[in-house]
Amino acid sequence: IIAKNFDQVIAVAGSHGKTTVTAMIAHMLNEYGTDASFYIGGIPSNFNTNAQYKNKNILVTEADESDLSILELKPAVGVILNLDDDHAWNVGGSEILHNGFIKYATNSKNIIISSDNLPCGFDKNIKKKGIHILEKVFCDEKYLSEYIGIERENIITSLTVAQYLNLDLTKALKCLKSFKGVARRMMEVY
């Protein structure tokens, strides 16, 4: 319901990593100066709050699949990080969960598929439905050499959002370098 009040919604879905990538994108956009509003399932260390209203131009939010509320969103950019059967039991089975993600993609004006960790044929189903898939940005190795694995994927996904918004990618990457992560539920604080 909140998302309907914004001009553009950037929504991040996936079985794992939603909170981190949503926080990365929100941080990048705010450091860049876009004053994006955000609603995140954890507390990003850069903000010390999980939600902030700045203006109605852009909302960066998580898209929760655990109860299929993911289907309520109609984002300008929908991100799919990955898809495991973690919440299949809660929604009535794997097929219903997978179809929920396809419907989420259908509801999105543009989609970013962040990883290969999707059921076989998932991206082909999306392409058959005529959904516009944003190509992930290509980053010169010299800019990403200090990052590996999932951290690198998360940065590329965030930069793909920046590219969609016509932001300068070199400046956006600089903004990401100051991202401090997200407080975790079991984190010890001294």
Tab-separated table of N, CA and C in Angstrom, residues 1 4 7 13 23 26 38 57 87 112 130 144 150 158 161 166 168 179 187:
chain	number	residue	atom	x	y	z
A	1	ILE	N	0.836	-1.191	0.000
A	1	ILE	CA	0.000	0.000	0.000
A	1	ILE	C	0.875	1.247	0.000
A	4	LYS	N	2.448	2.439	-3.412
A	4	LYS	CA	1.589	3.078	-4.414
A	4	LYS	C	1.701	4.602	-4.384
A	7	ASP	N	6.527	7.634	-7.107
A	7	ASP	CA	6.630	7.686	-8.562
A	7	ASP	C	7.331	6.453	-9.119
A	13	ALA	N	13.643	-8.719	-4.445
A	13	ALA	CA	13.077	-10.004	-4.036
A	13	ALA	C	14.152	-11.080	-4.087
A	23	ALA	N	19.461	-2.400	1.166
A	23	ALA	CA	20.224	-1.393	1.908
A	23	ALA	C	21.331	-0.795	1.049
A	26	ALA	N	19.664	1.626	-1.436
A	26	ALA	CA	19.215	2.834	-0.724
A	26	ALA	C	20.409	3.714	-0.359
A	38	PHE	N	13.193	4.770	1.734
A	38	PHE	CA	13.437	3.337	1.792
A	38	PHE	C	12.670	2.693	2.927
A	57	ASN	N	9.581	10.546	-4.885
A	57	ASN	CA	10.165	10.193	-6.184
A	57	ASN	C	10.548	8.727	-6.283
A	87	HIS	N	10.399	-20.696	1.614
A	87	HIS	CA	9.068	-20.357	2.137
A	87	HIS	C	7.950	-21.119	1.417
A	112	ILE	N	15.547	-7.172	-13.047
A	112	ILE	CA	16.974	-7.513	-13.012
A	112	ILE	C	17.068	-8.904	-12.413
A	130	GLY	N	7.341	-11.609	-22.253
A	130	GLY	CA	7.649	-10.299	-22.807
A	130	GLY	C	8.088	-9.273	-21.775
A	144	LEU	N	36.335	-3.666	-9.718
A	144	LEU	CA	35.738	-4.688	-8.856
A	144	LEU	C	36.737	-5.692	-8.315
A	150	ILE	N	29.433	-13.173	-3.946
A	150	ILE	CA	28.125	-12.539	-3.796
A	150	ILE	C	28.250	-11.033	-3.612
A	158	SER	N	23.324	-3.457	-7.854
A	158	SER	CA	23.090	-2.065	-7.438
A	158	SER	C	23.437	-1.095	-8.563
A	161	VAL	N	20.786	-0.882	-11.207
A	161	VAL	CA	19.724	0.058	-10.818
A	161	VAL	C	20.170	1.492	-11.121
A	166	ASN	N	19.851	6.359	-14.903
A	166	ASN	CA	20.743	7.260	-15.651
A	166	ASN	C	21.738	7.992	-14.754
A	168	ASP	N	25.587	8.370	-13.092
A	168	ASP	CA	26.968	8.118	-13.470
A	168	ASP	C	27.482	6.911	-12.683
A	179	PHE	N	29.377	1.889	1.937
A	179	PHE	CA	28.318	1.062	2.525
A	179	PHE	C	28.903	0.228	3.665
A	187	MET	N	23.910	-10.382	15.983
A	187	MET	CA	25.172	-9.663	16.077
A	187	MET	C	25.452	-9.194	17.500
